[in-house]
Amino acid sequence: VKKNNNNLILSKYLRRPASLSPVSLKGRSCLTLKDFSPEEIKKLLWVSGDLKHRIKHGKEYLPLLQGKSIAMIFEKRSTRTRMSTETGFALLGGHPCFLTSQDIHLGVNESCKDTARVLSGLCDIVLARVYSHSTLEELDKEASIPIINGLSDLYHPIQILADYLTLQEHYGSLNGLTISWIGDGNNILHSFMMSAPKLGVHLKIATPKGYEPVKSVIQEAQRLSRQHGTQLILTTDPMEAARDSNVLVTDTWVSMGQEEEKAKRLKDFHGYQITMETGSVANPDWMFLHCLPRKMEEVDDEVFYSSRSLVFPEAENRKWTIMGLMVSLLTDYTPKTPILKF
């Protein structure tokens, strides 16, 4: 098996039979993976893996978005979301336009309704990173072009697509894996909960008391787990969640906008740091994910910089998966490489 920058070449995990039924996502928005079927999520990952294989490893030039433009609205700061979207859209031949809160004030200088309609006539797609998920819902309601959630208080679907591609590359498939979330019941966790059961992935969740996922998200995740025959466990014990898991995942304990709660949160999350001791009860093949940026209290250096950490391939895959999503929402592109094994 050939290697490239410690990443296994994607073709190791490709198989010939195309088992996905025909799926077209052209014209759709992506606010949450709750709205996507198992086949649609798999199609997004297949397109993403295909683009990575053809462009990164095959050195092909694919101007699939030539002549198209994207408005990137950012109410919150960003490294990975901005860089992956801006460079990815440009690599595909399109023109990205970055708009900060200094350039556009959603609902302040101009209503969301008017902004959505204006942008629908000026570009082909919008990615918005916002504080409130309701902002995305209003944009989507009023726009005639696709809207992508670049992060909201409720969901972060484009991060989870990158996580799934990273795990698929490492393990060769997703079905049957157990992911353990140890941390805050936040937008990243919500996105896992709305999608993991659809891919046959089990979820074990440890959050401190008072930091559980949103109740409606828990109820929907329980329904999805029953429907797809997967396991969903919620606990306050990190070691219980980590036991026999394939993947340990955490995130910041203090999200943007929660800075005033930092002291209380650090106290409440005591004992939730992921260490090699946490991994000692996990499956022998366990790996670690973190969407970044990372703080020492969330995971120690021994795990974060170890061979068990996939955080940097995970960060790179933010680019390939946002590219796959944008291509899928804007074109009828069909992957040229064999379908991924899920």
mmCIF file of C-alpha atoms in Angstrom:
data_model
loop_
_atom_site.group_PDB
_atom_site.id
_atom_site.type_symbol
_atom_site.label_atom_id
_atom_site.label_comp_id
_atom_site.label_asym_id
_atom_site.label_seq_id
_atom_site.Cartn_x
_atom_site.Cartn_y
_atom_site.Cartn_z
ATOM 1 C CA VAL A 1 0.000 0.000 0.000
ATOM 2 C CA LYS A 2 1.446 3.347 -1.015
ATOM 3 C CA LYS A 3 1.424 6.233 1.419
ATOM 4 C CA ASN A 4 1.373 9.972 0.923
ATOM 5 C CA ASN A 5 2.006 12.262 3.926
ATOM 6 C CA ASN A 6 0.935 9.445 6.248
ATOM 7 C CA ASN A 7 -2.432 9.217 4.484
ATOM 8 C CA LEU A 8 -3.274 5.951 2.800
ATOM 9 C CA ILE A 9 -3.978 6.460 -0.882
ATOM 10 C CA LEU A 10 -7.733 6.599 -1.300
ATOM 11 C CA SER A 11 -7.829 3.792 -3.839
ATOM 12 C CA LYS A 12 -7.100 1.260 -1.088
ATOM 13 C CA TYR A 13 -10.667 1.730 0.062
ATOM 14 C CA LEU A 14 -12.413 1.752 -3.295
ATOM 15 C CA ARG A 15 -14.524 -1.084 -4.603
ATOM 16 C CA ARG A 16 -16.061 -1.629 -8.012
ATOM 17 C CA PRO A 17 -19.768 -2.377 -7.487
ATOM 18 C CA ALA A 18 -21.878 0.785 -7.407
ATOM 19 C CA SER A 19 -24.555 0.018 -4.833
ATOM 20 C CA LEU A 20 -25.919 3.556 -4.420
ATOM 21 C CA SER A 21 -29.233 4.295 -6.037
ATOM 22 C CA PRO A 22 -29.236 7.351 -8.329
ATOM 23 C CA VAL A 23 -28.960 10.488 -6.193
ATOM 24 C CA SER A 24 -29.084 14.099 -7.358
ATOM 25 C CA LEU A 25 -28.515 16.928 -4.908
ATOM 26 C CA LYS A 26 -28.348 19.751 -7.443
ATOM 27 C CA GLY A 27 -30.218 22.818 -6.201
ATOM 28 C CA ARG A 28 -30.475 21.569 -2.605
ATOM 29 C CA SER A 29 -29.352 23.471 0.483
ATOM 30 C CA CYS A 30 -27.375 21.933 3.344
ATOM 31 C CA LEU A 31 -28.402 23.330 6.722
ATOM 32 C CA THR A 32 -28.263 20.028 8.621
ATOM 33 C CA LEU A 33 -27.576 16.385 7.805
ATOM 34 C CA LYS A 34 -30.931 15.667 9.414
ATOM 35 C CA ASP A 35 -32.369 16.542 5.987
ATOM 36 C CA PHE A 36 -30.205 14.016 4.103
ATOM 37 C CA SER A 37 -30.853 10.322 3.583
ATOM 38 C CA PRO A 38 -28.177 7.642 4.052
ATOM 39 C CA GLU A 39 -27.758 7.414 0.261
ATOM 40 C CA GLU A 40 -27.375 11.180 -0.052
ATOM 41 C CA ILE A 41 -24.701 11.382 2.670
ATOM 42 C CA LYS A 42 -22.825 8.512 1.055
ATOM 43 C CA LYS A 43 -23.030 10.257 -2.317
ATOM 44 C CA LEU A 44 -21.523 13.422 -0.802
ATOM 45 C CA LEU A 45 -18.656 11.415 0.683
ATOM 46 C CA TRP A 46 -18.124 9.558 -2.599
ATOM 47 C CA VAL A 47 -17.927 12.802 -4.583
ATOM 48 C CA SER A 48 -15.546 14.241 -1.978
ATOM 49 C CA GLY A 49 -13.273 11.201 -2.062
ATOM 50 C CA ASP A 50 -13.389 11.212 -5.853
ATOM 51 C CA LEU A 51 -12.306 14.855 -6.087
ATOM 52 C CA LYS A 52 -9.500 14.256 -3.596
ATOM 53 C CA HIS A 53 -8.314 11.219 -5.530
ATOM 54 C CA ARG A 54 -8.430 12.922 -8.930
ATOM 55 C CA ILE A 55 -7.067 16.330 -7.940
ATOM 56 C CA LYS A 56 -4.607 15.585 -5.113
ATOM 57 C CA HIS A 57 -3.306 12.203 -6.198
ATOM 58 C CA GLY A 58 -4.112 12.242 -9.923
ATOM 59 C CA LYS A 59 -2.990 15.859 -10.390
ATOM 60 C CA GLU A 60 -6.030 16.564 -12.585
ATOM 61 C CA TYR A 61 -7.429 20.040 -13.176
ATOM 62 C CA LEU A 62 -11.214 19.981 -12.780
ATOM 63 C CA PRO A 63 -12.831 23.396 -13.391
ATOM 64 C CA LEU A 64 -16.260 22.060 -12.450
ATOM 65 C CA LEU A 65 -17.381 25.426 -11.020
ATOM 66 C CA GLN A 66 -15.934 27.681 -13.704
ATOM 67 C CA GLY A 67 -18.089 30.772 -14.161
ATOM 68 C CA LYS A 68 -19.768 30.349 -10.782
ATOM 69 C CA SER A 69 -19.400 32.414 -7.607
ATOM 70 C CA ILE A 70 -20.030 31.874 -3.910
ATOM 71 C CA ALA A 71 -20.884 34.440 -1.241
ATOM 72 C CA MET A 72 -19.186 33.492 2.041
ATOM 73 C CA ILE A 73 -20.882 35.242 4.973
ATOM 74 C CA PHE A 74 -18.972 35.029 8.265
ATOM 75 C CA GLU A 75 -20.437 36.403 11.479
ATOM 76 C CA LYS A 76 -17.812 34.379 13.385
ATOM 77 C CA ARG A 77 -14.070 34.077 12.846
ATOM 78 C CA SER A 78 -12.759 30.986 11.082
ATOM 79 C CA THR A 79 -9.611 29.243 9.876
ATOM 80 C CA ARG A 80 -10.642 25.880 8.404
ATOM 81 C CA THR A 81 -14.103 26.822 7.138
ATOM 82 C CA ARG A 82 -12.880 29.944 5.372
ATOM 83 C CA MET A 83 -9.707 28.452 3.940
ATOM 84 C CA SER A 84 -11.290 25.193 2.795
ATOM 85 C CA THR A 85 -14.225 26.935 1.107
ATOM 86 C CA GLU A 86 -12.290 29.789 -0.458
ATOM 87 C CA THR A 87 -9.402 27.715 -1.785
ATOM 88 C CA GLY A 88 -11.647 24.802 -2.732
ATOM 89 C CA PHE A 89 -14.087 26.905 -4.756
ATOM 90 C CA ALA A 90 -11.185 28.632 -6.523
ATOM 91 C CA LEU A 91 -9.450 25.307 -7.238
ATOM 92 C CA LEU A 92 -12.626 24.205 -9.015
ATOM 93 C CA GLY A 93 -12.533 27.308 -11.222
ATOM 94 C CA GLY A 94 -15.061 29.430 -9.328
ATOM 95 C CA HIS A 95 -14.881 32.848 -7.674
ATOM 96 C CA PRO A 96 -15.283 33.082 -3.875
ATOM 97 C CA CYS A 97 -16.345 36.363 -2.258
ATOM 98 C CA PHE A 98 -15.667 36.699 1.474
ATOM 99 C CA LEU A 99 -18.064 38.899 3.480
ATOM 100 C CA THR A 100 -17.414 39.689 7.144
ATOM 101 C CA SER A 101 -19.649 41.435 9.647
ATOM 102 C CA GLN A 102 -17.916 44.632 8.547
ATOM 103 C CA ASP A 103 -19.167 44.099 5.006
ATOM 104 C CA ILE A 104 -22.648 42.747 5.606
ATOM 105 C CA HIS A 105 -24.866 42.999 8.701
ATOM 106 C CA LEU A 106 -27.519 40.334 8.418
ATOM 107 C CA GLY A 107 -30.754 41.698 9.776
ATOM 108 C CA VAL A 108 -29.180 45.010 10.816
ATOM 109 C CA ASN A 109 -28.429 47.223 7.820
ATOM 110 C CA GLU A 110 -30.511 44.965 5.617
ATOM 111 C CA SER A 111 -32.972 42.221 6.480
ATOM 112 C CA CYS A 112 -32.112 38.553 5.974
ATOM 113 C CA LYS A 113 -35.013 38.373 3.552
ATOM 114 C CA ASP A 114 -33.665 41.162 1.357
ATOM 115 C CA THR A 115 -30.078 39.908 1.635
ATOM 116 C CA ALA A 116 -31.125 36.437 0.488
ATOM 117 C CA ARG A 117 -32.956 37.800 -2.522
ATOM 118 C CA VAL A 118 -30.121 40.161 -3.482
ATOM 119 C CA LEU A 119 -27.470 37.454 -3.243
ATOM 120 C CA SER A 120 -29.660 35.089 -5.272
ATOM 121 C CA GLY A 121 -29.225 37.456 -8.206
ATOM 122 C CA LEU A 122 -25.509 38.031 -7.697
ATOM 123 C CA CYS A 123 -24.036 34.593 -7.052
ATOM 124 C CA ASP A 124 -24.757 30.886 -7.396
ATOM 125 C CA ILE A 125 -24.510 29.662 -3.799
ATOM 126 C CA VAL A 126 -24.095 31.027 -0.269
ATOM 127 C CA LEU A 127 -22.126 29.641 2.668
ATOM 128 C CA ALA A 128 -22.987 31.347 5.963
ATOM 129 C CA ARG A 129 -21.271 30.950 9.337
ATOM 130 C CA VAL A 130 -23.710 32.450 11.816
ATOM 131 C CA TYR A 131 -24.595 32.672 15.475
ATOM 132 C CA SER A 132 -28.235 31.641 15.173
ATOM 133 C CA HIS A 133 -29.483 28.699 13.122
ATOM 134 C CA SER A 134 -32.690 30.649 12.485
ATOM 135 C CA THR A 135 -30.643 33.036 10.333
ATOM 136 C CA LEU A 136 -29.789 30.173 8.005
ATOM 137 C CA GLU A 137 -33.395 29.032 7.895
ATOM 138 C CA GLU A 138 -34.539 32.512 6.890
ATOM 139 C CA LEU A 139 -31.842 32.814 4.249
ATOM 140 C CA ASP A 140 -32.837 29.438 2.836
ATOM 141 C CA LYS A 141 -36.534 30.323 2.845
ATOM 142 C CA GLU A 142 -36.004 33.505 0.860
ATOM 143 C CA ALA A 143 -33.103 32.549 -1.430
ATOM 144 C CA SER A 144 -33.503 30.894 -4.820
ATOM 145 C CA ILE A 145 -29.977 29.445 -4.645
ATOM 146 C CA PRO A 146 -28.470 26.792 -2.339
ATOM 147 C CA ILE A 147 -27.483 27.792 1.200
ATOM 148 C CA ILE A 148 -24.733 25.941 3.092
ATOM 149 C CA ASN A 149 -24.421 25.987 6.865
ATOM 150 C CA GLY A 150 -20.816 26.966 7.589
ATOM 151 C CA LEU A 151 -21.588 26.625 11.325
ATOM 152 C CA SER A 152 -24.493 27.678 13.513
ATOM 153 C CA ASP A 153 -25.331 27.342 17.175
ATOM 154 C CA LEU A 154 -27.258 24.149 16.415
ATOM 155 C CA TYR A 155 -25.340 22.288 13.681
ATOM 156 C CA HIS A 156 -21.994 22.086 11.862
ATOM 157 C CA PRO A 157 -22.653 19.580 9.042
ATOM 158 C CA ILE A 158 -19.602 20.358 6.924
ATOM 159 C CA GLN A 159 -17.290 19.408 9.807
ATOM 160 C CA ILE A 160 -18.957 16.035 10.205
ATOM 161 C CA LEU A 161 -18.615 15.221 6.503
ATOM 162 C CA ALA A 162 -14.853 15.724 6.886
ATOM 163 C CA ASP A 163 -14.837 13.493 9.962
ATOM 164 C CA TYR A 164 -16.622 10.692 8.122
ATOM 165 C CA LEU A 165 -14.284 10.879 5.115
ATOM 166 C CA THR A 166 -11.294 10.754 7.475
ATOM 167 C CA LEU A 167 -12.641 7.687 9.260
ATOM 168 C CA GLN A 168 -13.571 5.992 5.990
ATOM 169 C CA GLU A 169 -10.035 6.485 4.727
ATOM 170 C CA HIS A 170 -8.512 5.138 7.930
ATOM 171 C CA TYR A 171 -10.784 2.179 8.683
ATOM 172 C CA GLY A 172 -11.851 1.336 5.128
ATOM 173 C CA SER A 173 -15.562 1.604 5.988
ATOM 174 C CA LEU A 174 -17.890 3.272 8.485
ATOM 175 C CA ASN A 175 -20.582 0.696 9.177
ATOM 176 C CA GLY A 176 -20.205 -0.837 12.634
ATOM 177 C CA LEU A 177 -17.778 1.734 14.043
ATOM 178 C CA THR A 178 -18.400 3.168 17.509
ATOM 179 C CA ILE A 179 -17.740 6.870 18.012
ATOM 180 C CA SER A 180 -17.443 8.197 21.555
ATOM 181 C CA TRP A 181 -18.064 11.874 22.156
ATOM 182 C CA ILE A 182 -16.549 13.186 25.385
ATOM 183 C CA GLY A 183 -17.319 16.857 25.972
ATOM 184 C CA ASP A 184 -19.970 19.507 25.450
ATOM 185 C CA GLY A 185 -23.384 18.797 23.936
ATOM 186 C CA ASN A 186 -22.806 21.244 21.101
ATOM 187 C CA ASN A 187 -23.358 21.755 17.373
ATOM 188 C CA ILE A 188 -20.682 19.220 16.377
ATOM 189 C CA LEU A 189 -22.268 16.531 18.523
ATOM 190 C CA HIS A 190 -25.725 17.419 17.191
ATOM 191 C CA SER A 191 -24.457 16.860 13.651
ATOM 192 C CA PHE A 192 -23.024 13.454 14.589
ATOM 193 C CA MET A 193 -26.354 12.527 16.162
ATOM 194 C CA MET A 194 -28.321 13.471 13.037
ATOM 195 C CA SER A 195 -26.142 11.384 10.724
ATOM 196 C CA ALA A 196 -24.210 8.566 12.411
ATOM 197 C CA PRO A 197 -27.139 6.115 12.624
ATOM 198 C CA LYS A 198 -27.754 6.569 8.884
ATOM 199 C CA LEU A 199 -24.242 5.227 8.242
ATOM 200 C CA GLY A 200 -24.494 2.329 10.699
ATOM 201 C CA VAL A 201 -22.277 4.109 13.238
ATOM 202 C CA HIS A 202 -22.878 3.671 16.985
ATOM 203 C CA LEU A 203 -22.672 6.715 19.298
ATOM 204 C CA LYS A 204 -21.650 6.836 22.956
ATOM 205 C CA ILE A 205 -21.935 10.313 24.449
ATOM 206 C CA ALA A 206 -20.507 11.625 27.722
ATOM 207 C CA THR A 207 -21.406 15.168 28.778
ATOM 208 C CA PRO A 208 -21.392 16.760 32.231
ATOM 209 C CA LYS A 209 -24.767 17.220 33.845
ATOM 210 C CA GLY A 210 -26.353 20.358 32.440
ATOM 211 C CA TYR A 211 -24.390 20.207 29.180
ATOM 212 C CA GLU A 212 -26.437 17.545 27.410
ATOM 213 C CA PRO A 213 -27.448 17.827 23.730
ATOM 214 C CA VAL A 214 -30.681 19.671 22.923
ATOM 215 C CA LYS A 215 -33.688 17.555 23.896
ATOM 216 C CA SER A 216 -35.253 17.597 20.417
ATOM 217 C CA VAL A 217 -31.947 16.424 18.922
ATOM 218 C CA ILE A 218 -31.765 13.564 21.427
ATOM 219 C CA GLN A 219 -35.298 12.488 20.559
ATOM 220 C CA GLU A 220 -34.579 12.508 16.817
ATOM 221 C CA ALA A 221 -31.292 10.638 17.340
ATOM 222 C CA GLN A 222 -33.106 7.987 19.362
ATOM 223 C CA ARG A 223 -35.628 7.604 16.556
ATOM 224 C CA LEU A 224 -32.848 7.303 13.962
ATOM 225 C CA SER A 225 -30.990 4.735 16.077
ATOM 226 C CA ARG A 226 -34.097 2.582 16.329
ATOM 227 C CA GLN A 227 -34.748 2.939 12.607
ATOM 228 C CA HIS A 228 -31.213 1.978 11.573
ATOM 229 C CA GLY A 229 -30.431 -0.511 14.344
ATOM 230 C CA THR A 230 -27.542 1.373 15.929
ATOM 231 C CA GLN A 231 -26.597 1.993 19.537
ATOM 232 C CA LEU A 232 -27.023 5.394 21.227
ATOM 233 C CA ILE A 233 -25.789 5.791 24.806
ATOM 234 C CA LEU A 234 -25.818 8.990 26.860
ATOM 235 C CA THR A 235 -23.872 9.159 30.115
ATOM 236 C CA THR A 236 -21.950 11.545 32.375
ATOM 237 C CA ASP A 237 -18.992 9.138 32.689
ATOM 238 C CA PRO A 238 -16.194 9.672 30.109
ATOM 239 C CA MET A 239 -14.690 6.236 30.753
ATOM 240 C CA GLU A 240 -18.039 4.531 30.219
ATOM 241 C CA ALA A 241 -18.396 6.333 26.907
ATOM 242 C CA ALA A 242 -14.847 5.466 25.834
ATOM 243 C CA ARG A 243 -15.136 1.758 26.629
ATOM 244 C CA ASP A 244 -14.707 -0.435 23.518
ATOM 245 C CA SER A 245 -14.913 2.586 21.208
ATOM 246 C CA ASN A 246 -13.114 2.930 17.876
ATOM 247 C CA VAL A 247 -13.023 6.723 17.833
ATOM 248 C CA LEU A 248 -12.650 9.227 20.674
ATOM 249 C CA VAL A 249 -13.853 12.729 19.813
ATOM 250 C CA THR A 250 -13.965 15.997 21.678
ATOM 251 C CA ASP A 251 -14.248 19.707 20.942
ATOM 252 C CA THR A 252 -13.855 23.019 22.705
ATOM 253 C CA TRP A 253 -15.508 23.341 26.085
ATOM 254 C CA VAL A 254 -15.966 27.071 25.562
ATOM 255 C CA SER A 255 -17.487 27.948 22.191
ATOM 256 C CA MET A 256 -17.450 31.395 20.599
ATOM 257 C CA GLY A 257 -19.889 33.577 22.511
ATOM 258 C CA GLN A 258 -19.448 31.600 25.768
ATOM 259 C CA GLU A 259 -16.268 33.307 26.972
ATOM 260 C CA GLU A 260 -17.955 34.701 30.099
ATOM 261 C CA GLU A 261 -18.761 31.125 31.163
ATOM 262 C CA LYS A 262 -15.162 29.910 30.853
ATOM 263 C CA ALA A 263 -14.303 29.571 34.556
ATOM 264 C CA LYS A 264 -17.507 27.687 35.340
ATOM 265 C CA ARG A 265 -17.172 25.460 32.300
ATOM 266 C CA LEU A 266 -13.573 24.505 33.088
ATOM 267 C CA LYS A 267 -14.704 23.482 36.567
ATOM 268 C CA ASP A 268 -17.755 21.570 35.308
ATOM 269 C CA PHE A 269 -15.718 19.672 32.673
ATOM 270 C CA HIS A 270 -13.041 18.544 35.118
ATOM 271 C CA GLY A 271 -12.208 14.906 34.364
ATOM 272 C CA TYR A 272 -13.250 15.121 30.722
ATOM 273 C CA GLN A 273 -9.772 15.606 29.242
ATOM 274 C CA ILE A 274 -8.947 12.814 26.781
ATOM 275 C CA THR A 275 -5.683 11.092 27.675
ATOM 276 C CA MET A 276 -4.035 7.746 27.025
ATOM 277 C CA GLU A 277 -5.801 6.555 30.181
ATOM 278 C CA THR A 278 -9.123 7.308 28.462
ATOM 279 C CA GLY A 279 -7.936 5.332 25.464
ATOM 280 C CA SER A 280 -6.878 2.393 27.634
ATOM 281 C CA VAL A 281 -10.503 1.219 27.859
ATOM 282 C CA ALA A 282 -11.243 1.847 24.181
ATOM 283 C CA ASN A 283 -10.873 -0.647 21.347
ATOM 284 C CA PRO A 284 -7.210 -1.478 20.600
ATOM 285 C CA ASP A 285 -7.555 0.249 17.212
ATOM 286 C CA TRP A 286 -8.892 3.522 18.675
ATOM 287 C CA MET A 287 -8.170 6.841 17.017
ATOM 288 C CA PHE A 288 -8.747 10.466 18.002
ATOM 289 C CA LEU A 289 -10.568 13.330 16.282
ATOM 290 C CA HIS A 290 -10.901 17.033 17.117
ATOM 291 C CA CYS A 291 -12.368 19.682 14.815
ATOM 292 C CA LEU A 292 -9.890 22.323 16.078
ATOM 293 C CA PRO A 293 -8.839 24.749 17.430
ATOM 294 C CA ARG A 294 -7.821 22.693 20.435
ATOM 295 C CA LYS A 295 -7.018 23.623 24.027
ATOM 296 C CA MET A 296 -4.832 21.565 26.383
ATOM 297 C CA GLU A 297 -7.654 20.970 28.853
ATOM 298 C CA GLU A 298 -9.648 19.079 26.189
ATOM 299 C CA VAL A 299 -6.942 16.608 25.164
ATOM 300 C CA ASP A 300 -3.339 16.318 26.270
ATOM 301 C CA ASP A 301 -0.309 16.495 23.978
ATOM 302 C CA GLU A 302 0.414 12.780 24.317
ATOM 303 C CA VAL A 303 -2.828 11.936 22.522
ATOM 304 C CA PHE A 304 -3.104 14.992 20.292
ATOM 305 C CA TYR A 305 0.322 14.546 18.659
ATOM 306 C CA SER A 306 0.375 10.754 18.759
ATOM 307 C CA SER A 307 0.000 8.268 15.923
ATOM 308 C CA ARG A 308 -3.582 7.748 17.111
ATOM 309 C CA SER A 309 -4.496 11.325 16.237
ATOM 310 C CA LEU A 310 -6.170 12.011 12.885
ATOM 311 C CA VAL A 311 -6.711 15.712 13.527
ATOM 312 C CA PHE A 312 -4.549 17.026 10.690
ATOM 313 C CA PRO A 313 -5.870 14.691 7.948
ATOM 314 C CA GLU A 314 -9.292 15.599 9.382
ATOM 315 C CA ALA A 315 -8.533 19.305 8.942
ATOM 316 C CA GLU A 316 -7.351 18.764 5.352
ATOM 317 C CA ASN A 317 -10.500 16.813 4.556
ATOM 318 C CA ARG A 318 -12.535 19.905 5.377
ATOM 319 C CA LYS A 319 -11.380 21.116 1.949
ATOM 320 C CA TRP A 320 -12.250 17.982 -0.011
ATOM 321 C CA THR A 321 -15.648 17.555 1.605
ATOM 322 C CA ILE A 322 -16.734 21.180 1.163
ATOM 323 C CA MET A 323 -15.618 20.864 -2.460
ATOM 324 C CA GLY A 324 -17.664 17.685 -2.794
ATOM 325 C CA LEU A 325 -20.681 19.380 -1.261
ATOM 326 C CA MET A 326 -20.468 22.485 -3.446
ATOM 327 C CA VAL A 327 -20.025 20.429 -6.610
ATOM 328 C CA SER A 328 -22.993 18.246 -5.641
ATOM 329 C CA LEU A 329 -25.290 21.204 -4.953
ATOM 330 C CA LEU A 330 -24.313 23.084 -8.118
ATOM 331 C CA THR A 331 -23.787 20.392 -10.757
ATOM 332 C CA ASP A 332 -24.822 16.909 -11.870
ATOM 333 C CA TYR A 333 -21.273 15.614 -11.461
ATOM 334 C CA THR A 334 -20.846 11.849 -11.323
ATOM 335 C CA PRO A 335 -17.661 10.496 -9.684
ATOM 336 C CA LYS A 336 -15.197 8.779 -12.010
ATOM 337 C CA THR A 337 -13.553 6.632 -9.340
ATOM 338 C CA PRO A 338 -15.284 3.535 -7.941
ATOM 339 C CA ILE A 339 -17.691 4.047 -5.065
ATOM 340 C CA LEU A 340 -16.294 4.155 -1.560
ATOM 341 C CA LYS A 341 -16.988 1.275 0.769
ATOM 342 C CA PHE A 342 -19.301 2.335 3.571
#
